[in-house]
mmCIF file of C-alpha atoms in Angstrom:
data_model
loop_
_atom_site.group_PDB
_atom_site.id
_atom_site.type_symbol
_atom_site.label_atom_id
_atom_site.label_comp_id
_atom_site.label_asym_id
_atom_site.label_seq_id
_atom_site.Cartn_x
_atom_site.Cartn_y
_atom_site.Cartn_z
ATOM 1 C CA MET A 1 27.965 84.865 11.918
ATOM 2 C CA LYS A 2 29.321 87.635 13.266
ATOM 3 C CA GLN A 3 30.960 90.787 11.420
ATOM 4 C CA ARG A 4 33.951 92.184 13.159
ATOM 5 C CA TRP A 5 34.830 96.026 13.206
ATOM 6 C CA TYR A 6 37.105 96.662 15.928
ATOM 7 C CA GLY A 7 40.052 95.729 14.215
ATOM 8 C CA LYS A 8 39.317 98.379 11.371
ATOM 9 C CA LEU A 9 38.327 100.989 13.955
ATOM 10 C CA LEU A 10 41.780 100.270 15.366
ATOM 11 C CA GLY A 11 43.903 100.085 12.596
ATOM 12 C CA PHE A 12 42.727 103.327 11.460
ATOM 13 C CA PHE A 13 43.567 105.441 14.471
ATOM 14 C CA ALA A 14 46.661 103.519 14.960
ATOM 15 C CA GLY A 15 47.894 104.277 10.993
ATOM 16 C CA ALA A 16 46.977 107.844 11.408
ATOM 17 C CA ALA A 17 48.898 107.987 14.359
ATOM 18 C CA LEU A 18 52.229 106.154 13.789
ATOM 19 C CA MET A 19 52.090 107.974 10.184
ATOM 20 C CA ARG A 20 52.322 111.487 11.307
ATOM 21 C CA ALA A 21 53.722 112.856 8.091
ATOM 22 C CA ASN A 22 50.708 111.801 6.416
ATOM 23 C CA PRO A 23 48.240 110.596 8.840
ATOM 24 C CA PHE A 24 45.356 110.355 5.845
ATOM 25 C CA LEU A 25 47.741 107.905 3.915
ATOM 26 C CA GLY A 26 48.459 106.027 7.477
ATOM 27 C CA ALA A 27 44.846 105.761 8.347
ATOM 28 C CA ILE A 28 43.973 103.930 4.929
ATOM 29 C CA VAL A 29 47.072 101.708 5.236
ATOM 30 C CA GLY A 30 45.618 101.039 9.051
ATOM 31 C CA LEU A 31 42.138 100.391 7.732
ATOM 32 C CA LEU A 32 43.337 98.004 5.449
ATOM 33 C CA ILE A 33 45.554 96.172 7.480
ATOM 34 C CA GLY A 34 42.578 95.816 10.527
ATOM 35 C CA HIS A 35 40.217 94.820 7.388
ATOM 36 C CA ALA A 36 42.474 91.724 6.732
ATOM 37 C CA PHE A 37 42.681 91.149 10.675
ATOM 38 C CA ASP A 38 38.484 91.093 11.246
ATOM 39 C CA THR A 39 38.195 88.901 7.790
ATOM 40 C CA ASP A 40 40.899 86.596 9.316
ATOM 41 C CA TRP A 41 43.456 86.823 6.479
ATOM 42 C CA PHE A 42 46.136 86.038 8.877
ATOM 43 C CA LYS A 43 44.511 82.833 10.571
ATOM 44 C CA LEU A 44 45.930 79.769 9.823
ATOM 45 C CA ARG A 45 43.937 77.262 8.560
ATOM 46 C CA GLY A 46 45.053 74.397 10.788
ATOM 47 C CA ASP A 47 42.946 76.720 13.532
ATOM 48 C CA ASP A 48 39.774 75.683 12.761
ATOM 49 C CA PRO A 49 38.612 72.541 13.894
ATOM 50 C CA TYR A 50 35.383 72.579 12.209
ATOM 51 C CA ALA A 51 37.344 73.047 8.375
ATOM 52 C CA ALA A 52 39.188 69.738 9.301
ATOM 53 C CA LEU A 53 36.068 68.060 9.539
ATOM 54 C CA GLY A 54 34.339 70.046 6.163
ATOM 55 C CA LEU A 55 32.086 71.580 8.235
ATOM 56 C CA ASP A 56 31.094 75.308 9.148
ATOM 57 C CA SER A 57 30.614 76.716 12.857
ATOM 58 C CA GLU A 58 27.020 76.772 12.533
ATOM 59 C CA ALA A 59 26.560 72.907 11.940
ATOM 60 C CA SER A 60 24.677 71.365 14.473
ATOM 61 C CA ASP A 61 25.709 68.483 16.963
ATOM 62 C CA ALA A 62 24.396 65.678 14.897
ATOM 63 C CA ASP A 63 26.245 67.008 11.880
ATOM 64 C CA ILE A 64 29.265 66.881 13.282
ATOM 65 C CA ASP A 65 28.561 63.166 14.861
ATOM 66 C CA LYS A 66 27.638 62.335 11.338
ATOM 67 C CA ALA A 67 31.211 63.866 9.790
ATOM 68 C CA TYR A 68 32.999 62.735 12.258
ATOM 69 C CA ARG A 69 31.996 59.242 12.146
ATOM 70 C CA ARG A 70 32.143 59.298 7.837
ATOM 71 C CA LEU A 71 35.737 61.008 7.962
ATOM 72 C CA ILE A 72 36.957 58.815 10.697
ATOM 73 C CA SER A 73 36.026 55.338 8.830
ATOM 74 C CA GLN A 74 37.339 56.653 5.844
ATOM 75 C CA TYR A 75 40.816 57.363 7.463
ATOM 76 C CA HIS A 76 41.506 54.569 10.285
ATOM 77 C CA PRO A 77 44.546 53.380 10.082
ATOM 78 C CA ASP A 78 43.431 49.383 10.195
ATOM 79 C CA ARG A 79 41.775 49.890 7.151
ATOM 80 C CA TYR A 80 45.265 50.674 5.663
ATOM 81 C CA ALA A 81 46.869 47.818 7.339
ATOM 82 C CA ASN A 82 47.977 45.695 4.196
ATOM 83 C CA ASP A 83 49.324 49.369 2.183
ATOM 84 C CA PRO A 84 52.493 50.456 2.256
ATOM 85 C CA PRO A 85 53.927 51.996 5.387
ATOM 86 C CA ASP A 86 53.554 55.906 3.394
ATOM 87 C CA ILE A 87 50.359 55.587 3.402
ATOM 88 C CA ARG A 88 49.201 53.996 6.224
ATOM 89 C CA GLN A 89 51.658 57.008 8.138
ATOM 90 C CA ARG A 90 49.310 59.701 5.945
ATOM 91 C CA ALA A 91 46.226 58.019 7.420
ATOM 92 C CA GLU A 92 47.305 58.208 10.903
ATOM 93 C CA ALA A 93 48.283 61.721 10.709
ATOM 94 C CA LYS A 94 44.796 62.213 9.048
ATOM 95 C CA ALA A 95 42.853 60.262 11.965
ATOM 96 C CA ARG A 96 44.851 62.071 14.585
ATOM 97 C CA ASP A 97 43.824 65.606 13.043
ATOM 98 C CA ILE A 98 40.192 63.974 12.708
ATOM 99 C CA ASN A 99 40.480 63.157 16.216
ATOM 100 C CA ARG A 100 42.014 66.335 17.762
ATOM 101 C CA ALA A 101 39.768 68.630 15.774
ATOM 102 C CA TYR A 102 36.498 66.706 16.698
ATOM 103 C CA ASP A 103 37.538 66.712 20.835
ATOM 104 C CA ARG A 104 38.182 70.506 20.346
ATOM 105 C CA ILE A 105 34.587 70.892 18.977
ATOM 106 C CA GLN A 106 33.244 68.981 21.891
ATOM 107 C CA LYS A 107 35.111 71.137 24.313
ATOM 108 C CA LEU A 108 34.179 74.113 22.609
ATOM 109 C CA ARG A 109 31.076 73.250 22.805
ATOM 110 C CA LYS A 110 30.445 72.490 26.492
ATOM 111 C CA GLY A 111 31.965 75.347 27.119
ATOM 112 C CA ARG A 112 28.776 77.413 25.220
ATOM 113 C CA LYS A 113 26.749 75.637 27.004
#
């Protein structure tokens, strides 16, 4: 996975420019904020379709298909037909998330080829 660096650089200069009274302190604060953006501290977990399938972005197509089939068979709403409605609704929501993540991964992978 590539390490990003431009957030730190931009944060360093922006912090120094914005805190004119103490540019050194501003540069340090900007550097820390830039580091947070570079390492995705502010990224929501729901943004990563690979995490929804329990994989990382370096997973092969076969691993993605295998994880998808395993999870969708585990959370398919038909398996919960005789369970209480709240459990069935949670399974439906999880199955929707799994399908959405799989579709998004497929679109991302088509764009790369």
